[in-house]
Coordinates of C-alpha atoms in Angstrom, one line a residue:
M1 CA -12.0 12.0 -23.7
G2 CA -10.6 8.9 -22.0
Y3 CA -10.5 5.3 -22.7
T4 CA -13.9 3.4 -22.9
N5 CA -11.9 0.1 -23.0
L6 CA -8.5 -1.4 -22.4
H7 CA -8.1 -2.4 -26.0
D8 CA -8.3 1.6 -27.0
C9 CA -5.7 2.3 -24.4
V10 CA -3.2 -0.6 -25.6
H11 CA -3.3 0.7 -29.2
D12 CA -3.0 4.3 -27.9
L13 CA 0.1 3.6 -26.1
E14 CA 1.7 1.5 -28.8
A15 CA 1.0 4.5 -31.2
A16 CA 2.7 6.8 -28.6
G17 CA 5.7 4.4 -28.7
Q18 CA 5.0 3.6 -25.0
L19 CA 4.2 0.0 -25.4
R20 CA 6.5 -3.2 -26.7
R21 CA 4.7 -6.1 -27.5
I22 CA 6.5 -9.6 -26.9
D23 CA 5.5 -12.4 -29.3
T24 CA 7.8 -15.3 -27.7
E25 CA 6.3 -17.6 -25.3
I26 CA 6.2 -16.4 -21.9
D27 CA 5.8 -18.4 -19.0
P28 CA 3.2 -16.6 -16.4
R29 CA 4.7 -18.8 -13.6
L30 CA 7.7 -16.5 -12.4
E31 CA 8.8 -15.4 -15.7
M32 CA 6.3 -12.9 -16.6
G33 CA 6.7 -11.5 -13.1
V34 CA 10.5 -11.0 -13.1
I35 CA 10.3 -9.1 -16.4
Q36 CA 7.8 -7.1 -15.2
R37 CA 9.5 -6.2 -12.1
R38 CA 12.9 -5.4 -14.3
A39 CA 11.2 -3.1 -16.9
F40 CA 9.5 -1.2 -13.9
Q41 CA 12.7 -1.0 -12.3
A42 CA 14.3 0.3 -15.7
G43 CA 11.4 2.9 -16.4
G44 CA 10.3 0.8 -19.4
P45 CA 7.2 0.8 -21.6
A46 CA 4.0 -1.4 -21.1
L47 CA 4.5 -4.8 -21.9
L48 CA 2.1 -6.8 -24.0
F49 CA 2.5 -10.5 -24.0
T50 CA 0.9 -12.1 -27.0
R51 CA 2.0 -15.8 -26.2
V52 CA 1.0 -16.8 -22.8
K53 CA 2.2 -20.2 -21.9
G54 CA -0.9 -22.5 -20.7
S55 CA -3.4 -19.6 -21.7
G56 CA -5.0 -18.2 -25.0
F57 CA -5.3 -14.8 -23.5
P58 CA -2.8 -12.3 -24.1
M59 CA -1.4 -10.5 -20.6
L60 CA -0.7 -6.8 -20.3
G61 CA 2.1 -5.6 -17.7
N62 CA 3.7 -2.4 -16.3
L63 CA 0.8 -0.5 -17.7
F64 CA 1.3 1.8 -14.9
G65 CA 4.8 1.6 -14.5
T66 CA 5.7 5.2 -14.8
L67 CA 4.2 8.4 -13.2
S68 CA 4.2 10.1 -16.8
R69 CA 2.5 7.2 -18.4
T70 CA -0.1 7.3 -15.8
R71 CA -0.5 10.8 -16.0
F72 CA -0.7 10.3 -20.0
L73 CA -3.6 7.8 -19.6
F74 CA -5.7 10.4 -17.7
R75 CA -4.3 13.5 -19.6
D76 CA -8.1 14.3 -20.7
T77 CA -9.4 14.2 -17.2
L78 CA -7.0 15.5 -14.8
K79 CA -8.0 19.1 -14.9
R80 CA -11.5 18.4 -14.5
V81 CA -10.5 16.0 -11.3
E82 CA -8.4 18.9 -9.7
T83 CA -11.0 21.4 -10.3
L84 CA -13.5 19.3 -8.4
V85 CA -10.8 18.7 -5.8
Q86 CA -10.0 22.7 -5.4
L87 CA -13.8 23.4 -5.2
K88 CA -14.2 20.7 -2.1
V89 CA -11.0 22.8 -0.5
D90 CA -12.2 26.1 -1.0
P91 CA -15.7 26.7 -2.7
A92 CA -15.6 30.4 -2.4
E93 CA -12.6 30.7 -4.3
T94 CA -13.9 28.6 -7.3
L95 CA -17.2 30.1 -7.3
R96 CA -15.2 33.7 -7.4
R97 CA -13.7 32.4 -10.6
P98 CA -16.5 30.3 -12.1
W99 CA -14.9 30.1 -15.5
R100 CA -12.5 27.9 -14.0
L101 CA -15.7 25.2 -13.5
G102 CA -15.6 25.1 -17.3
S103 CA -17.2 21.4 -18.2
L104 CA -17.2 20.3 -14.7
P105 CA -21.3 20.0 -15.1
R106 CA -20.6 17.6 -17.9
A107 CA -17.8 15.8 -15.7
L108 CA -20.0 15.1 -12.9
W109 CA -22.7 13.7 -15.2
H110 CA -20.0 11.1 -16.2
T111 CA -20.0 9.8 -12.5
R112 CA -23.3 8.5 -12.7
P113 CA -23.3 4.8 -14.2
M114 CA -25.7 3.8 -16.9
L115 CA -27.4 0.6 -17.2
R116 CA -27.8 -1.6 -20.3
R117 CA -29.0 -5.0 -21.1
S118 CA -26.2 -6.2 -23.1
G119 CA -22.5 -5.5 -23.3
P120 CA -19.1 -6.7 -24.8
V121 CA -18.3 -8.6 -21.6
L122 CA -21.0 -11.2 -22.3
A123 CA -19.7 -12.2 -25.7
N124 CA -18.2 -15.5 -24.3
T125 CA -17.6 -17.6 -21.5
T126 CA -14.8 -19.6 -20.2
T127 CA -13.5 -21.6 -17.2
I128 CA -11.2 -20.3 -14.3
S129 CA -8.3 -22.9 -15.5
N130 CA -8.4 -21.2 -19.0
L131 CA -7.6 -17.8 -17.4
P132 CA -3.8 -16.9 -17.3
Q133 CA -2.3 -18.3 -13.9
L134 CA 0.2 -15.5 -12.7
V135 CA 2.7 -17.1 -10.1
S136 CA 4.9 -13.8 -9.0
W137 CA 7.2 -15.3 -6.5
P138 CA 8.8 -18.8 -5.7
E139 CA 6.3 -19.5 -2.7
D140 CA 3.4 -18.5 -4.0
G141 CA 0.3 -20.7 -3.3
G142 CA -0.9 -20.8 -6.8
G143 CA -1.9 -18.7 -9.7
Y144 CA -3.5 -14.8 -8.7
V145 CA -5.6 -12.1 -10.1
T146 CA -3.5 -9.1 -9.0
L147 CA -5.4 -6.4 -10.5
P148 CA -8.8 -7.1 -9.9
Q149 CA -12.0 -4.7 -9.2
V150 CA -13.9 -6.6 -6.8
L151 CA -17.7 -5.3 -6.9
S152 CA -19.8 -6.0 -4.1
R153 CA -23.1 -4.4 -2.7
S154 CA -24.9 -3.6 0.5
P155 CA -27.4 -6.6 0.9
R156 CA -29.7 -4.0 2.5
R157 CA -29.8 -1.2 0.1
A158 CA -29.4 -2.6 -3.5
D159 CA -28.6 0.3 -5.5
W160 CA -25.3 1.6 -7.3
Q161 CA -24.5 4.3 -4.4
H162 CA -24.0 1.7 -1.9
T163 CA -21.4 -0.3 -3.9
N164 CA -18.1 -1.1 -3.4
L165 CA -15.1 -1.6 -6.0
G166 CA -12.1 -2.8 -4.2
M167 CA -8.7 -4.2 -5.2
Y168 CA -8.9 -7.3 -3.1
R169 CA -6.2 -10.4 -4.2
V170 CA -8.1 -13.3 -5.7
Q171 CA -6.1 -16.7 -5.6
L172 CA -7.3 -18.7 -8.5
S173 CA -5.8 -22.2 -8.1
G174 CA -3.8 -24.3 -5.8
N175 CA -4.3 -25.1 -2.1
H176 CA -7.7 -26.8 -1.4
F177 CA -9.7 -24.9 -3.9
V178 CA -12.2 -27.2 -6.3
P179 CA -10.7 -26.3 -9.9
D180 CA -13.2 -23.9 -12.2
T181 CA -15.5 -24.0 -8.9
E182 CA -13.9 -21.9 -6.0
V183 CA -11.5 -19.1 -6.0
G184 CA -10.2 -17.2 -2.7
L185 CA -10.9 -13.8 -1.9
H186 CA -8.7 -12.1 0.6
Y187 CA -9.8 -8.8 1.7
Q188 CA -7.6 -7.1 4.7
I189 CA -9.2 -4.9 7.8
H190 CA -10.7 -1.7 7.0
R191 CA -11.6 -2.7 3.3
G192 CA -15.2 -1.7 1.8
I193 CA -16.4 -5.1 1.1
G194 CA -16.2 -5.8 5.0
P195 CA -19.2 -3.8 6.2
H196 CA -21.5 -5.5 2.8
H197 CA -20.0 -9.1 4.2
T198 CA -21.3 -8.3 7.7
E199 CA -25.0 -7.3 6.5
A200 CA -25.1 -10.7 4.5
L201 CA -23.8 -12.7 7.4
E202 CA -26.2 -10.8 9.6
K203 CA -29.2 -11.9 7.4
G204 CA -27.7 -15.6 6.8
E205 CA -27.2 -15.0 2.9
S206 CA -24.6 -15.3 0.5
L207 CA -22.9 -12.0 -0.6
P208 CA -22.9 -11.8 -4.5
V209 CA -19.6 -10.6 -5.8
N210 CA -18.5 -9.7 -9.3
I211 CA -14.5 -9.6 -10.2
F212 CA -13.7 -7.6 -12.9
V213 CA -10.3 -7.7 -14.7
G214 CA -9.5 -5.0 -17.5
G215 CA -11.6 -2.5 -18.8
P216 CA -11.1 1.3 -18.7
P217 CA -7.8 2.0 -17.0
A218 CA -10.0 4.3 -14.5
M219 CA -12.0 1.4 -13.0
T220 CA -8.4 0.0 -12.0
L221 CA -7.4 3.3 -9.9
A222 CA -10.9 3.7 -8.6
A223 CA -10.5 0.2 -7.3
V224 CA -7.6 1.6 -5.1
M225 CA -8.7 4.8 -4.4
P226 CA -9.1 5.4 -0.7
L227 CA -12.7 7.1 -0.8
P228 CA -15.0 7.5 2.1
E229 CA -17.4 4.4 2.9
N230 CA -20.2 6.5 1.6
L231 CA -19.0 7.5 -1.9
P232 CA -18.8 4.5 -4.5
E233 CA -15.8 4.0 -6.6
L234 CA -17.7 4.0 -9.5
F235 CA -18.5 7.6 -9.0
F236 CA -14.5 8.4 -9.2
A237 CA -14.1 6.0 -12.2
G238 CA -16.7 7.9 -14.1
L239 CA -15.1 11.2 -13.2
L240 CA -11.3 9.9 -13.9
G241 CA -12.3 7.9 -16.8
G242 CA -14.4 10.9 -18.8
H243 CA -17.3 8.6 -19.4
R244 CA -20.4 7.2 -17.6
P245 CA -19.4 3.5 -16.2
T246 CA -21.6 1.0 -18.4
L247 CA -22.9 -1.6 -16.3
V248 CA -25.0 -4.9 -17.6
Q249 CA -27.9 -6.5 -15.5
S250 CA -27.9 -9.9 -16.6
E251 CA -30.8 -11.9 -15.5
H252 CA -28.7 -14.7 -14.3
H253 CA -26.7 -12.6 -11.8
P254 CA -28.0 -10.1 -9.1
L255 CA -25.0 -7.8 -9.4
P256 CA -24.7 -5.9 -12.6
L257 CA -21.3 -6.7 -14.7
L258 CA -18.9 -3.8 -16.1
A259 CA -20.1 -3.8 -19.5
E260 CA -16.5 -2.9 -21.1
A261 CA -14.4 -5.0 -18.9
D262 CA -12.0 -7.7 -20.3
F263 CA -13.2 -10.4 -17.8
C264 CA -15.8 -11.1 -15.3
I265 CA -16.0 -13.7 -12.6
C266 CA -19.6 -13.7 -11.0
G267 CA -19.9 -15.7 -7.9
H268 CA -21.2 -15.5 -4.4
V269 CA -19.8 -16.1 -0.9
P270 CA -21.6 -18.2 1.4
P271 CA -21.9 -17.8 5.1
G272 CA -19.0 -19.5 6.6
A273 CA -17.3 -20.4 3.5
L274 CA -13.6 -20.2 4.7
K275 CA -10.5 -22.1 3.3
P276 CA -6.8 -21.4 3.4
E277 CA -5.4 -18.9 1.0
G278 CA -1.8 -18.2 0.5
P279 CA 0.8 -17.7 0.6
F280 CA 1.6 -14.6 -1.7
G281 CA 4.4 -12.6 -2.2
D282 CA 3.2 -9.2 -0.6
H283 CA 3.9 -5.2 -1.3
L284 CA 5.9 -4.9 1.9
G285 CA 8.4 -7.4 0.6
Y286 CA 7.8 -10.6 2.4
Y287 CA 5.3 -13.4 2.0
S288 CA 1.8 -13.1 3.5
L289 CA 1.4 -16.5 5.1
T290 CA -1.6 -19.2 4.6
H291 CA -4.7 -18.2 6.6
D292 CA -8.2 -18.8 6.0
F293 CA -10.4 -16.1 3.8
P294 CA -13.6 -16.1 2.5
V295 CA -14.3 -18.5 -0.7
L296 CA -16.1 -17.5 -3.7
K297 CA -18.0 -19.9 -5.3
V298 CA -17.9 -19.4 -9.0
D299 CA -21.3 -19.1 -11.0
A300 CA -20.0 -18.1 -14.3
V301 CA -16.7 -16.4 -16.1
Y302 CA -17.2 -14.3 -19.1
H303 CA -14.8 -12.4 -21.3
R304 CA -15.4 -10.3 -24.2
N305 CA -13.6 -10.6 -27.7
G306 CA -10.0 -10.0 -27.9
A307 CA -9.7 -10.1 -24.1
I308 CA -6.5 -8.8 -22.7
W309 CA -5.5 -9.8 -19.0
P310 CA -3.9 -6.9 -16.9
F311 CA -1.4 -7.8 -14.3
T312 CA 1.2 -6.5 -11.8
T313 CA 3.6 -8.1 -9.5
V314 CA 4.5 -6.6 -5.9
G315 CA 7.5 -7.0 -3.5
R316 CA 9.8 -4.8 -1.8
P317 CA 9.2 -1.3 -2.8
P318 CA 9.3 0.4 -5.1
Q319 CA 7.2 -1.6 -7.5
E320 CA 4.4 -0.7 -9.9
D321 CA 1.9 -0.2 -6.9
T322 CA 4.1 2.6 -6.0
V323 CA 3.2 4.6 -9.2
F324 CA -0.7 3.9 -8.0
G325 CA 0.2 5.6 -4.2
T326 CA 2.4 8.8 -5.8
F327 CA -0.5 9.4 -8.4
I328 CA -3.2 9.1 -5.8
H329 CA -1.5 11.3 -3.4
E330 CA -1.0 13.9 -6.1
L331 CA -4.7 14.0 -6.4
T332 CA -5.9 13.8 -2.8
E333 CA -3.1 15.8 -1.4
P334 CA -4.8 19.2 -1.5
L335 CA -7.8 17.4 0.5
V336 CA -5.5 16.6 3.5
G337 CA -6.2 19.9 5.6
S338 CA -9.9 19.5 5.1
V339 CA -10.2 15.7 6.2
F340 CA -7.8 16.4 9.1
Q341 CA -8.3 19.5 10.5
G342 CA -5.1 21.2 11.4
V343 CA -2.9 18.4 9.3
H344 CA -0.9 20.2 6.5
E345 CA 1.3 17.1 5.0
V346 CA 1.1 13.5 5.1
H347 CA 3.6 11.0 3.4
A348 CA 2.9 7.3 3.6
V349 CA 6.3 6.1 3.3
D350 CA 6.6 3.5 0.3
A351 CA 10.2 2.4 1.0
A352 CA 8.9 1.1 4.4
G353 CA 6.0 -0.5 2.8
V354 CA 3.4 2.4 3.0
H355 CA 1.3 1.5 6.3
P356 CA 4.3 0.9 8.4
L357 CA 5.7 4.5 8.5
L358 CA 3.9 7.8 8.5
L359 CA 5.2 11.2 8.6
A360 CA 3.3 14.2 9.0
I361 CA 3.3 18.0 9.7
G362 CA 0.7 19.3 11.8
S363 CA 0.0 22.4 13.8
E364 CA 0.8 23.4 17.3
R365 CA -1.3 26.3 18.3
Y366 CA -3.3 25.1 21.5
V367 CA -0.9 27.4 24.3
P368 CA 1.1 29.8 22.1
F369 CA 1.8 31.9 25.2
A370 CA 3.4 29.1 27.1
S371 CA 6.9 29.4 28.3
E372 CA 7.7 25.8 26.8
R373 CA 6.4 24.6 23.7
Q374 CA 5.5 20.6 23.5
P375 CA 3.2 18.7 21.6
Q376 CA -0.4 19.2 22.4
E377 CA -2.4 19.8 19.2
L378 CA 0.1 17.7 17.4
L379 CA -1.4 14.8 19.5
T380 CA -5.0 15.7 18.5
N381 CA -3.6 15.7 14.8
A382 CA -2.3 12.4 15.3
L383 CA -5.0 11.0 16.7
S384 CA -7.1 12.0 14.0
L385 CA -4.8 10.6 11.3
L386 CA -5.1 7.2 13.3
G387 CA -8.4 7.6 13.7
S388 CA -10.0 7.3 10.0
T389 CA -9.2 6.5 5.9
Q390 CA -6.3 4.5 4.9
T391 CA -4.0 6.5 7.6
S392 CA -5.4 4.6 10.4
L393 CA -3.7 1.7 9.4
S394 CA -0.3 3.4 10.0
K395 CA 2.1 1.7 12.5
Y396 CA 4.6 4.4 13.2
L397 CA 3.3 7.8 13.2
F398 CA 6.3 10.9 13.2
I399 CA 4.6 14.0 13.4
G400 CA 6.4 17.6 13.7
A401 CA 5.1 21.3 13.7
R402 CA 4.9 23.5 10.8
E403 CA 5.3 26.6 13.7
D404 CA 8.7 25.1 14.1
D405 CA 10.0 25.4 10.4
S406 CA 7.9 26.6 7.8
R407 CA 10.2 25.0 5.4
L408 CA 9.7 21.5 7.0
S409 CA 8.9 18.8 4.3
T410 CA 7.7 15.2 4.7
K411 CA 9.1 14.4 1.4
D412 CA 12.7 15.2 2.4
I413 CA 13.0 12.4 4.5
P414 CA 16.6 12.8 6.3
A415 CA 15.9 16.3 6.8
F416 CA 12.6 15.2 8.4
F417 CA 14.2 12.7 10.8
R418 CA 16.7 15.2 11.7
H419 CA 14.1 17.9 12.6
I420 CA 12.0 15.4 15.0
L421 CA 15.1 13.8 16.5
G422 CA 16.8 17.4 17.0
R423 CA 13.4 18.1 19.4
V424 CA 12.2 15.0 20.6
D425 CA 12.2 14.1 24.3
W426 CA 11.8 10.5 24.9
R427 CA 10.5 11.0 28.4
R428 CA 7.2 12.2 26.8
D429 CA 7.0 12.1 22.9
L430 CA 6.7 8.6 22.4
H431 CA 3.0 7.5 22.8
L432 CA 2.2 3.5 22.2
I433 CA -1.3 2.3 21.5
T434 CA -1.0 -1.3 22.4
R435 CA -3.1 -4.5 21.4
T436 CA -5.0 -2.5 18.5
T437 CA -5.9 -3.6 14.8
M438 CA -3.0 -3.3 12.4
D439 CA -2.4 -4.4 8.6
T440 CA -3.2 -7.8 7.9
L441 CA 0.3 -8.1 5.6
D442 CA 2.3 -6.8 8.8
Y443 CA 3.4 -9.8 10.9
S444 CA 5.5 -7.6 13.2
G445 CA 2.5 -7.5 16.0
I446 CA 1.3 -10.3 18.4
S447 CA -1.0 -11.9 16.2
L448 CA -3.0 -11.7 12.4
N449 CA -4.2 -8.2 12.5
Q450 CA -3.2 -7.1 16.0
G451 CA -0.4 -5.2 17.2
S452 CA 0.6 -1.9 18.5
K453 CA 1.0 1.9 16.9
G454 CA 3.6 4.2 18.0
I455 CA 3.1 8.3 17.9
I456 CA 6.2 10.4 18.0
A457 CA 5.1 14.0 18.3
A458 CA 7.7 16.8 18.7
A459 CA 7.5 20.3 19.0
G460 CA 9.6 23.0 20.4
P461 CA 13.3 24.5 19.9
D462 CA 16.0 22.3 18.2
T463 CA 18.0 21.5 21.5
N464 CA 19.2 17.9 21.0
R465 CA 22.8 17.0 19.8
L466 CA 22.8 14.9 17.1
D467 CA 26.1 13.7 16.3
S468 CA 27.1 12.1 13.0
E469 CA 30.2 10.1 14.1
L470 CA 30.2 7.3 16.9
P471 CA 31.6 7.7 20.3
T472 CA 35.1 6.8 20.9
D473 CA 35.8 3.7 22.9
V474 CA 32.5 2.2 21.9
S475 CA 31.9 -1.2 23.8
L476 CA 29.1 -3.7 23.2
P477 CA 27.8 -6.9 25.1
E478 CA 28.6 -10.1 23.9
G479 CA 26.9 -11.1 20.3
F480 CA 26.3 -7.3 19.5
S481 CA 28.7 -5.7 16.8
A482 CA 29.2 -3.9 14.0
P483 CA 27.9 -0.3 15.3
R484 CA 27.7 2.6 12.6
C485 CA 26.6 6.1 12.5
F486 CA 23.6 6.0 9.8
A487 CA 22.5 9.6 9.8
P488 CA 22.9 12.5 12.4
G489 CA 21.9 10.9 15.5
I490 CA 20.8 7.4 14.5
A491 CA 23.1 4.5 15.1
V492 CA 22.6 1.1 13.8
L493 CA 24.4 -2.1 15.1
S494 CA 24.1 -5.9 14.4
A495 CA 22.8 -8.3 16.9
P496 CA 22.1 -12.0 17.3
R497 CA 19.4 -13.8 15.7
H498 CA 16.1 -13.5 17.4
T499 CA 14.9 -17.0 18.6
L500 CA 12.0 -15.7 21.2
P501 CA 8.3 -16.6 20.9
R502 CA 5.9 -13.6 19.6
D503 CA 4.5 -11.3 22.0
T504 CA 7.7 -11.4 24.1
Q505 CA 10.4 -8.4 24.8
D506 CA 14.2 -9.7 24.6
P507 CA 16.2 -9.7 28.0
A508 CA 19.1 -9.4 25.5
L509 CA 18.3 -5.9 24.7
D510 CA 17.6 -4.7 28.0
Q511 CA 21.0 -6.0 28.9
L512 CA 22.3 -3.9 25.5
C513 CA 20.7 -0.7 27.1
R514 CA 22.0 -1.2 30.5
H515 CA 25.4 -1.8 28.9
L516 CA 25.6 1.6 26.8
E517 CA 24.2 3.6 30.2
E518 CA 26.8 2.2 32.1
S519 CA 29.6 2.7 29.1
P520 CA 32.0 5.5 29.7
A521 CA 31.3 5.9 25.9
D522 CA 29.1 9.3 25.2
W523 CA 25.9 8.1 23.5
S524 CA 24.0 11.4 24.3
G525 CA 24.5 12.4 20.7
F526 CA 22.2 9.6 19.4
Q527 CA 18.5 9.9 20.1
L528 CA 17.6 6.8 18.1
V529 CA 19.6 3.3 18.2
V530 CA 18.3 0.6 15.8
V531 CA 19.5 -3.2 16.4
V532 CA 19.2 -5.4 13.2
D533 CA 20.5 -8.5 11.8
A534 CA 23.3 -6.9 9.3
S535 CA 24.2 -3.3 10.3
E536 CA 26.0 -3.1 6.7
E537 CA 23.0 -4.1 4.8
A538 CA 20.6 -1.8 7.1
A539 CA 23.0 1.2 6.8
N540 CA 23.3 1.0 3.1
S541 CA 21.0 3.5 1.9
W542 CA 17.5 5.3 3.2
D543 CA 15.6 2.9 1.5
D544 CA 17.4 0.0 3.5
F545 CA 17.3 1.5 6.7
L546 CA 13.5 2.5 6.6
W547 CA 12.4 -0.7 4.9
Q548 CA 13.8 -2.8 7.8
T549 CA 13.5 -0.5 10.5
F550 CA 9.8 -0.4 10.3
T551 CA 9.0 -3.6 8.8
R552 CA 10.5 -5.5 11.3
S553 CA 9.2 -4.0 14.4
D554 CA 6.4 -3.5 16.7
P555 CA 6.0 -0.3 18.3
A556 CA 5.3 -1.8 21.9
T557 CA 6.8 -5.3 21.7
D558 CA 10.3 -3.8 20.2
S559 CA 10.8 -0.4 21.8
Y560 CA 13.6 -0.3 24.5
G561 CA 15.6 2.8 26.0
L562 CA 18.5 4.0 27.9
G563 CA 17.1 5.0 31.4
A564 CA 13.5 3.4 30.5
F565 CA 10.9 4.0 33.0
V566 CA 7.1 3.5 33.4
Q567 CA 5.3 6.4 35.0
S568 CA 1.5 6.5 35.7
K569 CA 1.3 3.5 32.8
H570 CA 3.5 6.0 30.7
W571 CA 6.2 4.5 29.2
G572 CA 9.4 6.6 28.4
C573 CA 13.4 6.6 28.5
T574 CA 16.1 9.5 29.5
G575 CA 18.5 8.6 26.6
A576 CA 18.0 6.9 23.4
L577 CA 15.1 5.0 22.1
V578 CA 16.6 1.6 20.8
I579 CA 14.2 -0.4 18.3
D580 CA 14.7 -4.0 17.7
A581 CA 14.4 -4.2 14.0
R582 CA 15.5 -7.9 13.7
L583 CA 13.8 -10.7 11.6
K584 CA 12.0 -12.3 14.2
S585 CA 11.1 -15.9 14.7
Y586 CA 7.8 -15.6 13.6
H587 CA 8.2 -13.0 10.9
A588 CA 7.3 -14.0 7.4
P589 CA 10.3 -14.8 5.1
P590 CA 11.5 -12.0 2.9
L591 CA 11.0 -12.4 -0.7
E592 CA 13.9 -13.8 -2.7
P593 CA 14.0 -14.5 -6.4
D594 CA 14.4 -18.0 -8.0
P595 CA 18.0 -18.0 -9.4
E596 CA 17.1 -20.1 -12.3
V597 CA 14.2 -17.9 -13.7
E598 CA 16.5 -14.9 -13.1
K599 CA 19.2 -16.7 -15.4
R600 CA 16.5 -17.3 -17.9
V601 CA 15.3 -13.8 -18.3
D602 CA 19.1 -12.8 -18.3
E603 CA 19.2 -15.1 -21.4
L604 CA 15.9 -13.4 -23.2
A605 CA 17.6 -10.1 -22.7
A606 CA 20.9 -10.6 -24.0
P607 CA 22.1 -9.3 -27.6
G608 CA 19.6 -10.7 -30.0
G609 CA 17.1 -12.0 -27.6
P610 CA 13.3 -11.0 -27.5
L611 CA 14.0 -8.7 -24.4
H612 CA 17.1 -7.2 -25.8
G613 CA 17.1 -3.4 -24.7
L614 CA 14.1 -3.6 -22.6
F615 CA 16.0 -3.1 -19.4

C-alpha cells in the first residue's frame, strides 16, 4: 500500500534489484552529477551513495530514472488514480459500472492530511552547511537542493486546503548568502507560491516556508504535478501514495512539517528580502544566470534518524526530469479534452526543453460547409492552451486538426511536422503574441520573463510541396553556408555568429531572405528554413534540430520570411518561414562538462572500479 517513507522505498528497490549501493567516497561537487546523468542515460538503477564527501548523510540519485521504475514505485495506487481520472472524464460511464469504483472511497480518504504532535522528522537538528552540497555543473553558483518540496500557505486562509507544495530550486551556499542563516528560493512565474507571497507582501508580513527533502516518493511527484490553484498538492500526494499525509504541527513554527520527511528546512521570507541567486545548469540545457530572487531566513533544520538526501541533476534533455514529465502526462492525458474544450492531444516536447515547443491536435468544426477549410476553431483551441495551466508557458504552439487526418499523433514528431508544413499558409497561419510573459529559464526573449509566443495553426488539404532535396544551383549571401535538407520541406543552413543586442532583428537575415527570393534556385518546396551556427550539428537528428531551433529563438524577434509583409498589423510571408536559431550574443551559455571530472568518473567505471558495469 505505497511507501510511508523513503527508507522503506530504498529497501524495496534494493530487494527488487533496482538499486545499487556505492560505498566509495564520491564528491557531490560535479562527480555525483556526472555519475547520476550517465546512469540515467544507460537506463541504470537507483544509486545510493553511502559515503558523501563533506557530509555525513547518504545521497540517493536516479530514483525516478526509468519510467518502469517510476511505475513500480506507485504500482499499488495507479489503478485508483486512473479510476478517479476516468470518473472526472466520464462520470456517467463510471457510475454505470460501479464495481470499477472498487476501493476509491478509501483512496479519497487518503487525500486528507492528518495532524500529529510529533513525528520522525523532528528527531534531530543540524545546520545548512552540514547538508550535502550538490553542485551539478561547473559554473553553478553553489550547492543546491534539486528535489525540494516547498510548502507555503495562504496568509489569509490558514488551512491545508490553501497550501501549495512546489518544486522550486533552493541554493544552500555560495553568492552572498549568510552561511547557515540564509538560502536562496528561486521560483518562476506561474508558480503556486507566487499568490501566497503576494498576499504576505500586501499584509507587510514574512511568508513562512518549509522545505522538505525526502519522505514518501509520492510527495516528490506531487510537488511537480501541474494542479489547479485551488487543488492542494497534498491531496494528490495522499491519493498517489496510498496513505494520508502525516503532518506535524510544531509550537516553534507556524507551518506544519511533513512527519515522514527525511529533512525539513523551516524558515520565512521577509518582505523585500532579495539576493542574487544562480547561476544554475538548468533543464533547457543552458545555465540560468544570476538574478535577484527571494531569500529564505532559516529558523531551523530538522532531520530524521537514518535520513537520506535524494537528488537529481538536470541539463539538456532527456534527463531524469523527463521521466517526471512522461509519467505525469500518462496520468493526465485523459483529462486534456475536459480541461481544454476541443483539444484532443498535447505534447510538450521534451527534446526542445518542454516549454519552448508544444504540439497539439484540436478540432476544426466551426464552418463545416465552407468551400475552403482554414484554421478557426483551432485558434480558439490554441488560445485556450496558452491561457491556463502549465501549457500557458509554451513559446511555440503548432496545432493541427483531427478532421484532416484521424491518424495524426503529436508523438510522431516527423509525421506531425510533415502534416503541418503540408497545409500551412504563412500568409495567414502564423500568429504572434508579442511582449508577453515567458518561461523564466528561457533567455531567448527580450528580457527576463518577457518575450513572445507563436501560434502555427494549419487546417485544410495537403497542398504544399515538401522537397527532400535542396534545389539545384543553390547560392547564399556571404557568410551563409552549408545548406542541408533536414526533413521534407525543412532546410537548415549555417550563418555568421550573432553579435547584435537583445530585442533587435538582424539585417543579415533580411538580406538572406531577399537573396533567396531573387535566386534562380527553386525554394518553393521548402516551408521552413532554420538558420543556425553549425548546420551539421543541428541537422544531425530530430533531437538536435528541435533543441537548437526552439530553445535559441524568440518567435517575434527571430522570425523572417520570403516575401514578408505586414498588413493591418498582421505579419506574414508568401514563401518559406525563416527562423534565426543561432546562439545570440545575450543568450545564456550551454552546459559543458568538466573534462577532468569526466575523466575521474571514467576511471571509477573502469574494470575493477566501484562503478564498473553501471554504464
